[in-house]
Amino acid sequence: MTPKTERLRVGIAVDVPAADLELMQELEPRLDFVYEPGLYRPQRWQGDWEGDPQFTRTAEQAKRYDEIVTSSQALFGIPDVNPQLLKKTVEQNQDLIWVHTTAAGGGAQVKAAGLSSEELDRVTFTTSAGVHGSTLAEFALFGVLAGAKNLRKLEADQANKYWPSERWGMRHLDEMTILVVGLGGIGTAVAERFKACGSTVWGTSRSGKPVEGVDRLIDPAKIAEVAGEVDAIVATLPGTKSTEGLLGTDVFEAVKDGTIFVNVGRGTVVDESALIPALEAGRIGFAALDVVAQEPLDPNSVLWEHPNVLISPHTAALSTQETTRIARLFAYNATRILDGQSVRNKVDTVEFY
């Protein structure tokens, strides 16, 4: 638990819309923000926390930016979203007690910083997990529908102005069983939406704790055993050591022909060397991928031109509401810290999620 404090000096480490700063101040008046426009890489689109890579600071600006992040008790965002700058900041700022990452998978950024055990104990790290749940759940629904309704055939026929002489059937969500791999904030939102569409919903869980809208809980170690019983698999898991390659040959060889696959979690969860043969064989009839193992996706990857693959460039989480949702989450956790209470989305410094 982070030590209780009467006020919190918060250094803004990334470009934040003025309206969101005002909202956080309104929600938690005990915050003292240190924010100086002009010091930050400007967002090119809403939620572009990395900012414009062409932006450079003058020597004076760089000095002032460094002063802000190394003198604050808390940081909104990782400095320049750069793990090495995070490491430097934590080492130099002994007053730092809390860093909030703007990424849902911010634990990976914290891990990449290579902090010592003492530093990980001294500073509380939180992520923006859950903020993107509804937008990613919509993409998951879209991905499964695209496969169920054979979007690629419709596109091809329209492009060729071809009206087939025989009509063909489409799959319906209320006839399908959907396996949600990972029932965290995103997975729960995914399950809710498919359940509302009448689907039978299964979900993986290590705890075995019931989740509303989920008809059957599956032990993650038994995914391959049930893969042949479902019509679609939606992956929502974070990228950790324990999830790397979780969906591999055993799973993709066990699925029945025509299974739809969607990934809105992290690309490292999927062994693409196993996914591609499953696509070629038709066991995976359609795949909608918002994430891949290596981003950007290699121009030579067969996934680009595969007729049954839809690629989204890790953009399904973005929406005009993202920055405000993160601001609300930050204010909520700030109140918890100021009151000496536990925070939401605290990074697990063993698994880093």
Tab-separated table of C-alpha atoms in Angstrom:
chain	number	residue	atom	x	y	z
A	1	MET	CA	0.000	0.000	0.000
A	2	THR	CA	1.316	3.460	-0.923
A	3	PRO	CA	1.975	5.736	2.083
A	4	LYS	CA	-0.809	8.207	2.856
A	5	THR	CA	-0.065	11.863	2.070
A	6	GLU	CA	-2.073	15.089	2.454
A	7	ARG	CA	-1.443	16.402	-1.072
A	8	LEU	CA	0.188	14.911	-4.132
A	9	ARG	CA	2.590	16.696	-6.456
A	10	VAL	CA	1.911	15.192	-9.887
A	11	GLY	CA	4.305	15.644	-12.763
A	12	ILE	CA	2.745	15.376	-16.202
A	13	ALA	CA	5.118	13.239	-18.266
A	14	VAL	CA	3.136	13.047	-21.522
A	15	ASP	CA	0.894	15.368	-23.521
A	16	VAL	CA	-2.510	15.576	-21.809
A	17	PRO	CA	-5.536	17.479	-23.147
A	18	ALA	CA	-6.282	20.552	-21.013
A	19	ALA	CA	-9.868	19.421	-20.436
A	20	ASP	CA	-8.639	16.167	-18.893
A	21	LEU	CA	-6.291	18.038	-16.568
A	22	GLU	CA	-9.212	20.144	-15.436
A	23	LEU	CA	-11.336	17.047	-14.917
A	24	MET	CA	-8.688	15.371	-12.733
A	25	GLN	CA	-8.331	18.545	-10.653
A	26	GLU	CA	-12.097	18.698	-10.220
A	27	LEU	CA	-12.367	15.038	-9.241
A	28	GLU	CA	-9.440	15.235	-6.796
A	29	PRO	CA	-8.661	18.806	-5.603
A	30	ARG	CA	-5.710	17.621	-3.512
A	31	LEU	CA	-3.587	17.158	-6.625
A	32	ASP	CA	-0.914	19.726	-7.449
A	33	PHE	CA	-0.157	19.314	-11.142
A	34	VAL	CA	3.143	20.380	-12.652
A	35	TYR	CA	2.395	20.818	-16.331
A	36	GLU	CA	4.066	23.192	-18.756
A	37	PRO	CA	2.731	23.216	-22.336
A	38	GLY	CA	5.418	23.012	-24.961
A	39	LEU	CA	7.525	20.435	-23.140
A	40	TYR	CA	5.710	17.405	-24.502
A	41	ARG	CA	5.653	15.478	-27.730
A	42	PRO	CA	2.270	16.585	-29.109
A	43	GLN	CA	-0.377	13.937	-29.682
A	44	ARG	CA	-0.964	13.297	-33.390
A	45	TRP	CA	-4.331	11.765	-32.614
A	46	GLN	CA	-6.336	11.333	-29.447
A	47	GLY	CA	-4.625	8.773	-27.246
A	48	ASP	CA	-1.254	9.092	-29.013
A	49	TRP	CA	0.713	9.092	-25.778
A	50	GLU	CA	4.081	8.509	-27.487
A	51	GLY	CA	3.513	11.759	-29.379
A	52	ASP	CA	5.127	13.113	-32.519
A	53	PRO	CA	8.592	11.495	-32.870
A	54	GLN	CA	9.773	14.530	-34.852
A	55	PHE	CA	9.406	16.756	-31.786
A	56	THR	CA	12.630	17.766	-30.055
A	57	ARG	CA	13.198	19.836	-26.929
A	58	THR	CA	15.641	22.691	-26.671
A	59	ALA	CA	18.361	22.266	-24.055
A	60	GLU	CA	16.394	24.531	-21.732
A	61	GLN	CA	13.181	22.587	-22.296
A	62	ALA	CA	14.944	19.257	-21.727
A	63	LYS	CA	16.340	20.542	-18.437
A	64	ARG	CA	12.915	21.731	-17.268
A	65	TYR	CA	11.208	18.489	-18.322
A	66	ASP	CA	13.809	16.516	-16.367
A	67	GLU	CA	13.242	18.751	-13.330
A	68	ILE	CA	9.519	18.045	-13.423
A	69	VAL	CA	9.742	14.260	-13.601
A	70	THR	CA	12.543	14.006	-11.045
A	71	SER	CA	10.890	16.246	-8.446
A	72	SER	CA	7.327	14.912	-8.475
A	73	GLN	CA	5.733	12.462	-6.060
A	74	ALA	CA	3.633	10.955	-8.823
A	75	LEU	CA	3.768	10.834	-12.608
A	76	PHE	CA	0.939	10.793	-15.107
A	77	GLY	CA	2.525	8.631	-17.773
A	78	ILE	CA	5.975	7.159	-18.229
A	79	PRO	CA	8.418	9.908	-19.315
A	80	ASP	CA	8.172	10.015	-23.125
A	81	VAL	CA	6.763	6.459	-22.847
A	82	ASN	CA	10.382	5.328	-22.695
A	83	PRO	CA	11.321	2.531	-20.247
A	84	GLN	CA	14.934	3.731	-20.055
A	85	LEU	CA	13.795	7.223	-19.098
A	86	LEU	CA	11.552	5.619	-16.488
A	87	LYS	CA	14.560	3.819	-15.019
A	88	LYS	CA	16.564	7.038	-14.928
A	89	THR	CA	13.693	8.921	-13.321
A	90	VAL	CA	13.105	6.325	-10.604
A	91	GLU	CA	16.813	6.251	-9.804
A	92	GLN	CA	17.058	10.041	-9.529
A	93	ASN	CA	13.727	10.752	-7.829
A	94	GLN	CA	13.710	9.352	-4.314
A	95	ASP	CA	10.388	11.105	-3.567
A	96	LEU	CA	8.547	9.270	-6.320
A	97	ILE	CA	5.840	6.994	-4.917
A	98	TRP	CA	3.523	6.382	-7.889
A	99	VAL	CA	3.649	6.131	-11.693
A	100	HIS	CA	0.517	5.639	-13.787
A	101	THR	CA	1.059	4.175	-17.247
A	102	THR	CA	-1.285	5.250	-20.013
A	103	ALA	CA	-1.113	1.789	-21.606
A	104	ALA	CA	-3.366	-1.050	-20.536
A	105	GLY	CA	-0.320	-3.294	-20.831
A	106	GLY	CA	1.918	-0.867	-18.965
A	107	GLY	CA	3.387	-3.690	-16.928
A	108	ALA	CA	5.511	-4.637	-19.940
A	109	GLN	CA	6.944	-1.115	-20.018
A	110	VAL	CA	7.761	-1.305	-16.311
A	111	LYS	CA	9.445	-4.667	-16.853
A	112	ALA	CA	11.499	-3.261	-19.728
A	113	ALA	CA	12.846	-0.552	-17.417
A	114	GLY	CA	14.801	-3.208	-15.516
A	115	LEU	CA	14.163	-1.693	-12.091
A	116	SER	CA	15.686	-3.176	-8.976
A	117	SER	CA	13.560	-4.999	-6.402
A	118	GLU	CA	14.029	-2.049	-4.040
A	119	GLU	CA	12.766	0.369	-6.681
A	120	LEU	CA	9.790	-1.848	-7.483
A	121	ASP	CA	8.927	-1.915	-3.776
A	122	ARG	CA	9.365	1.850	-3.356
A	123	VAL	CA	7.237	2.955	-6.296
A	124	THR	CA	3.676	1.850	-7.009
A	125	PHE	CA	2.934	1.333	-10.701
A	126	THR	CA	-0.596	1.277	-12.100
A	127	THR	CA	-1.905	0.728	-15.617
A	128	SER	CA	-4.875	1.850	-17.677
A	129	ALA	CA	-6.258	-1.689	-17.937
A	130	GLY	CA	-10.011	-1.771	-18.424
A	131	VAL	CA	-10.190	1.671	-19.999
A	132	HIS	CA	-10.111	0.090	-23.455
A	133	GLY	CA	-12.451	-2.779	-22.632
A	134	SER	CA	-15.547	-1.568	-24.460
A	135	THR	CA	-13.755	-0.547	-27.657
A	136	LEU	CA	-11.793	-3.793	-27.852
A	137	ALA	CA	-14.926	-5.789	-27.103
A	138	GLU	CA	-16.612	-4.117	-30.065
A	139	PHE	CA	-13.704	-5.061	-32.312
A	140	ALA	CA	-13.929	-8.650	-31.051
A	141	LEU	CA	-17.628	-8.680	-31.901
A	142	PHE	CA	-16.882	-7.162	-35.302
A	143	GLY	CA	-14.150	-9.725	-35.955
A	144	VAL	CA	-16.356	-12.696	-35.176
A	145	LEU	CA	-19.221	-11.243	-37.205
A	146	ALA	CA	-16.876	-10.623	-40.147
A	147	GLY	CA	-15.979	-14.300	-40.101
A	148	ALA	CA	-19.506	-15.531	-39.445
A	149	LYS	CA	-20.959	-13.451	-42.284
A	150	ASN	CA	-18.010	-14.148	-44.630
A	151	LEU	CA	-17.013	-10.521	-45.095
A	152	ARG	CA	-14.210	-11.413	-47.492
A	153	LYS	CA	-16.590	-13.189	-49.903
A	154	LEU	CA	-18.996	-10.263	-49.817
A	155	GLU	CA	-16.165	-7.832	-50.557
A	156	ALA	CA	-14.836	-9.952	-53.420
A	157	ASP	CA	-18.247	-10.466	-55.001
A	158	GLN	CA	-19.041	-6.768	-54.761
A	159	ALA	CA	-15.673	-5.794	-56.262
A	160	ASN	CA	-16.372	-8.150	-59.187
A	161	LYS	CA	-20.041	-7.079	-59.469
A	162	TYR	CA	-20.914	-10.738	-59.073
A	163	TRP	CA	-24.370	-11.813	-57.956
A	164	PRO	CA	-24.194	-15.579	-57.286
A	165	SER	CA	-26.933	-17.731	-58.767
A	166	GLU	CA	-27.280	-19.605	-55.497
A	167	ARG	CA	-27.594	-17.966	-52.115
A	168	TRP	CA	-25.474	-19.243	-49.240
A	169	GLY	CA	-25.996	-19.389	-45.506
A	170	MET	CA	-24.326	-17.358	-42.829
A	171	ARG	CA	-23.572	-18.301	-39.256
A	172	HIS	CA	-25.516	-16.662	-36.449
A	173	LEU	CA	-24.134	-15.563	-33.113
A	174	ASP	CA	-26.970	-17.163	-31.185
A	175	GLU	CA	-25.928	-20.529	-32.612
A	176	MET	CA	-22.257	-20.121	-31.751
A	177	THR	CA	-20.080	-20.961	-28.762
A	178	ILE	CA	-17.418	-18.333	-28.109
A	179	LEU	CA	-14.309	-19.080	-26.037
A	180	VAL	CA	-12.874	-15.930	-24.423
A	181	VAL	CA	-9.260	-16.545	-23.470
A	182	GLY	CA	-8.739	-14.282	-20.473
A	183	LEU	CA	-11.539	-12.872	-18.324
A	184	GLY	CA	-9.947	-9.656	-17.112
A	185	GLY	CA	-11.461	-6.259	-17.830
A	186	ILE	CA	-11.359	-6.709	-21.596
A	187	GLY	CA	-12.429	-10.340	-21.526
A	188	THR	CA	-15.370	-9.585	-19.262
A	189	ALA	CA	-16.525	-6.844	-21.634
A	190	VAL	CA	-16.166	-9.263	-24.566
A	191	ALA	CA	-18.186	-11.915	-22.751
A	192	GLU	CA	-20.967	-9.436	-21.959
A	193	ARG	CA	-21.411	-8.442	-25.566
A	194	PHE	CA	-21.487	-11.959	-26.978
A	195	LYS	CA	-23.884	-13.068	-24.267
A	196	ALA	CA	-26.178	-10.162	-25.183
A	197	CYS	CA	-26.160	-11.469	-28.771
A	198	GLY	CA	-27.335	-14.883	-27.599
A	199	SER	CA	-24.030	-16.743	-27.874
A	200	THR	CA	-22.940	-19.478	-25.509
A	201	VAL	CA	-19.878	-18.031	-23.804
A	202	TRP	CA	-16.974	-19.941	-22.310
A	203	GLY	CA	-13.996	-18.275	-20.708
A	204	THR	CA	-10.632	-19.211	-19.273
A	205	SER	CA	-9.982	-18.537	-15.615
A	206	ARG	CA	-7.190	-19.469	-13.239
A	207	SER	CA	-9.241	-18.598	-10.161
A	208	GLY	CA	-12.417	-20.436	-11.151
A	209	LYS	CA	-14.445	-17.490	-9.855
A	210	PRO	CA	-17.825	-17.163	-11.638
A	211	VAL	CA	-18.111	-14.340	-14.177
A	212	GLU	CA	-21.468	-12.923	-15.169
A	213	GLY	CA	-22.429	-13.925	-18.694
A	214	VAL	CA	-19.941	-16.788	-18.859
A	215	ASP	CA	-21.609	-20.193	-19.127
A	216	ARG	CA	-18.535	-22.322	-18.546
A	217	LEU	CA	-15.135	-21.653	-17.015
A	218	ILE	CA	-12.108	-23.349	-18.545
A	219	ASP	CA	-8.740	-23.941	-16.920
A	220	PRO	CA	-6.136	-22.193	-19.152
A	221	ALA	CA	-4.133	-25.442	-19.203
A	222	LYS	CA	-7.078	-27.173	-20.907
A	223	ILE	CA	-7.720	-24.811	-23.818
A	224	ALA	CA	-6.608	-27.405	-26.371
A	225	GLU	CA	-9.001	-29.958	-24.863
A	226	VAL	CA	-12.046	-27.749	-25.535
A	227	ALA	CA	-10.847	-25.944	-28.676
A	228	GLY	CA	-12.662	-28.382	-30.931
A	229	GLU	CA	-16.005	-27.659	-29.238
A	230	VAL	CA	-16.183	-23.919	-29.923
A	231	ASP	CA	-16.964	-21.839	-32.993
A	232	ALA	CA	-14.758	-18.859	-32.217
A	233	ILE	CA	-11.829	-18.014	-29.961
A	234	VAL	CA	-11.202	-14.474	-28.744
A	235	ALA	CA	-7.834	-13.797	-27.087
A	236	THR	CA	-7.705	-10.878	-24.631
A	237	LEU	CA	-4.656	-11.771	-22.522
A	238	PRO	CA	-1.764	-9.443	-21.657
A	239	GLY	CA	1.752	-10.262	-22.798
A	240	THR	CA	3.570	-11.931	-19.914
A	241	LYS	CA	6.061	-14.755	-19.513
A	242	SER	CA	3.248	-17.149	-18.611
A	243	THR	CA	1.066	-16.209	-21.615
A	244	GLU	CA	3.767	-16.191	-24.287
A	245	GLY	CA	2.853	-18.688	-27.012
A	246	LEU	CA	-0.104	-19.960	-24.975
A	247	LEU	CA	-2.148	-20.381	-28.137
A	248	GLY	CA	0.092	-22.657	-30.132
A	249	THR	CA	0.164	-25.872	-32.129
A	250	ASP	CA	-1.853	-27.905	-29.640
A	251	VAL	CA	-4.718	-25.405	-29.806
A	252	PHE	CA	-4.682	-24.672	-33.533
A	253	GLU	CA	-4.508	-28.356	-34.437
A	254	ALA	CA	-7.425	-29.137	-32.133
A	255	VAL	CA	-9.906	-26.576	-33.490
A	256	LYS	CA	-12.627	-27.688	-35.852
A	257	ASP	CA	-12.675	-26.508	-39.464
A	258	GLY	CA	-13.831	-22.936	-39.925
A	259	THR	CA	-13.139	-21.727	-36.402
A	260	ILE	CA	-12.943	-17.938	-36.162
A	261	PHE	CA	-10.026	-16.416	-34.259
A	262	VAL	CA	-9.722	-12.868	-32.918
A	263	ASN	CA	-6.854	-11.342	-30.946
A	264	VAL	CA	-7.354	-8.070	-29.056
A	265	GLY	CA	-4.841	-8.850	-26.281
A	266	ARG	CA	-1.156	-9.112	-27.110
A	267	GLY	CA	0.419	-10.676	-30.171
A	268	THR	CA	2.948	-12.656	-28.128
A	269	VAL	CA	0.126	-14.819	-26.756
A	270	VAL	CA	-0.154	-16.443	-30.204
A	271	ASP	CA	2.412	-18.698	-31.838
A	272	GLU	CA	2.055	-17.400	-35.393
A	273	SER	CA	4.043	-20.326	-36.761
A	274	ALA	CA	1.118	-22.478	-35.622
A	275	LEU	CA	-1.636	-20.039	-36.599
A	276	ILE	CA	-0.548	-19.743	-40.233
A	277	PRO	CA	-0.733	-23.498	-41.029
A	278	ALA	CA	-4.164	-23.580	-39.369
A	279	LEU	CA	-5.284	-20.784	-41.696
A	280	GLU	CA	-3.858	-22.590	-44.731
A	281	ALA	CA	-5.625	-25.810	-43.752
A	282	GLY	CA	-8.938	-24.047	-43.104
A	283	ARG	CA	-9.091	-25.019	-39.457
A	284	ILE	CA	-9.048	-21.286	-38.764
A	285	GLY	CA	-11.568	-20.045	-41.278
A	286	PHE	CA	-11.072	-16.383	-40.473
A	287	ALA	CA	-8.744	-14.374	-38.228
A	288	ALA	CA	-9.126	-10.754	-37.137
A	289	LEU	CA	-5.865	-9.562	-35.591
A	290	ASP	CA	-5.522	-6.205	-33.894
A	291	VAL	CA	-2.123	-7.275	-32.562
A	292	VAL	CA	0.748	-9.426	-33.812
A	293	ALA	CA	3.877	-10.775	-32.196
A	294	GLN	CA	6.215	-8.239	-33.825
A	295	GLU	CA	4.842	-4.775	-34.541
A	296	PRO	CA	4.770	-3.314	-37.103
A	297	LEU	CA	3.951	-6.526	-38.924
A	298	ASP	CA	6.784	-7.619	-41.227
A	299	PRO	CA	5.944	-6.575	-44.828
A	300	ASN	CA	6.905	-10.109	-45.892
A	301	SER	CA	4.480	-11.794	-43.503
A	302	VAL	CA	1.930	-14.006	-45.251
A	303	LEU	CA	-0.702	-12.613	-42.891
A	304	TRP	CA	-0.874	-9.393	-44.934
A	305	GLU	CA	-2.214	-11.060	-48.085
A	306	HIS	CA	-4.013	-14.074	-46.668
A	307	PRO	CA	-7.599	-13.968	-47.962
A	308	ASN	CA	-9.025	-14.969	-44.589
A	309	VAL	CA	-7.111	-12.534	-42.382
A	310	LEU	CA	-8.125	-9.041	-41.345
A	311	ILE	CA	-5.261	-6.921	-39.979
A	312	SER	CA	-5.862	-3.941	-37.712
A	313	PRO	CA	-2.664	-1.998	-36.840
A	314	HIS	CA	-3.105	-2.167	-33.053
A	315	THR	CA	-5.700	0.579	-33.277
A	316	ALA	CA	-8.910	-1.080	-32.080
A	317	ALA	CA	-8.543	0.326	-28.560
A	318	LEU	CA	-8.456	3.959	-29.652
A	319	SER	CA	-11.490	6.191	-29.293
A	320	THR	CA	-12.296	9.822	-28.592
A	321	GLN	CA	-13.114	8.813	-25.013
A	322	GLU	CA	-9.760	7.219	-24.176
A	323	THR	CA	-7.922	10.166	-22.644
A	324	THR	CA	-10.888	11.136	-20.474
A	325	ARG	CA	-11.370	7.582	-19.250
A	326	ILE	CA	-7.702	7.417	-18.263
A	327	ALA	CA	-7.993	10.797	-16.524
A	328	ARG	CA	-10.925	9.504	-14.467
A	329	LEU	CA	-8.985	6.372	-13.552
A	330	PHE	CA	-5.973	8.450	-12.531
A	331	ALA	CA	-8.114	10.691	-10.316
A	332	TYR	CA	-9.735	7.639	-8.718
A	333	ASN	CA	-6.358	6.106	-7.868
A	334	ALA	CA	-5.023	9.458	-6.690
A	335	THR	CA	-7.841	9.624	-4.155
A	336	ARG	CA	-7.042	6.096	-3.015
A	337	ILE	CA	-3.377	6.999	-2.541
A	338	LEU	CA	-4.164	10.226	-0.709
A	339	ASP	CA	-6.445	8.285	1.626
A	340	GLY	CA	-3.922	5.498	2.163
A	341	GLN	CA	-5.996	2.863	0.386
A	342	SER	CA	-5.128	0.214	-2.200
A	343	VAL	CA	-5.200	1.245	-5.865
A	344	ARG	CA	-6.831	-0.237	-8.925
A	345	ASN	CA	-4.704	-1.878	-11.640
A	346	LYS	CA	-1.539	-2.154	-9.585
A	347	VAL	CA	1.215	-3.806	-11.633
A	348	ASP	CA	2.163	-7.297	-10.528
A	349	THR	CA	5.955	-6.993	-10.328
A	350	VAL	CA	6.425	-10.733	-10.784
A	351	GLU	CA	4.354	-11.293	-13.930
A	352	PHE	CA	4.292	-7.570	-14.864
A	353	TYR	CA	0.644	-7.227	-15.852
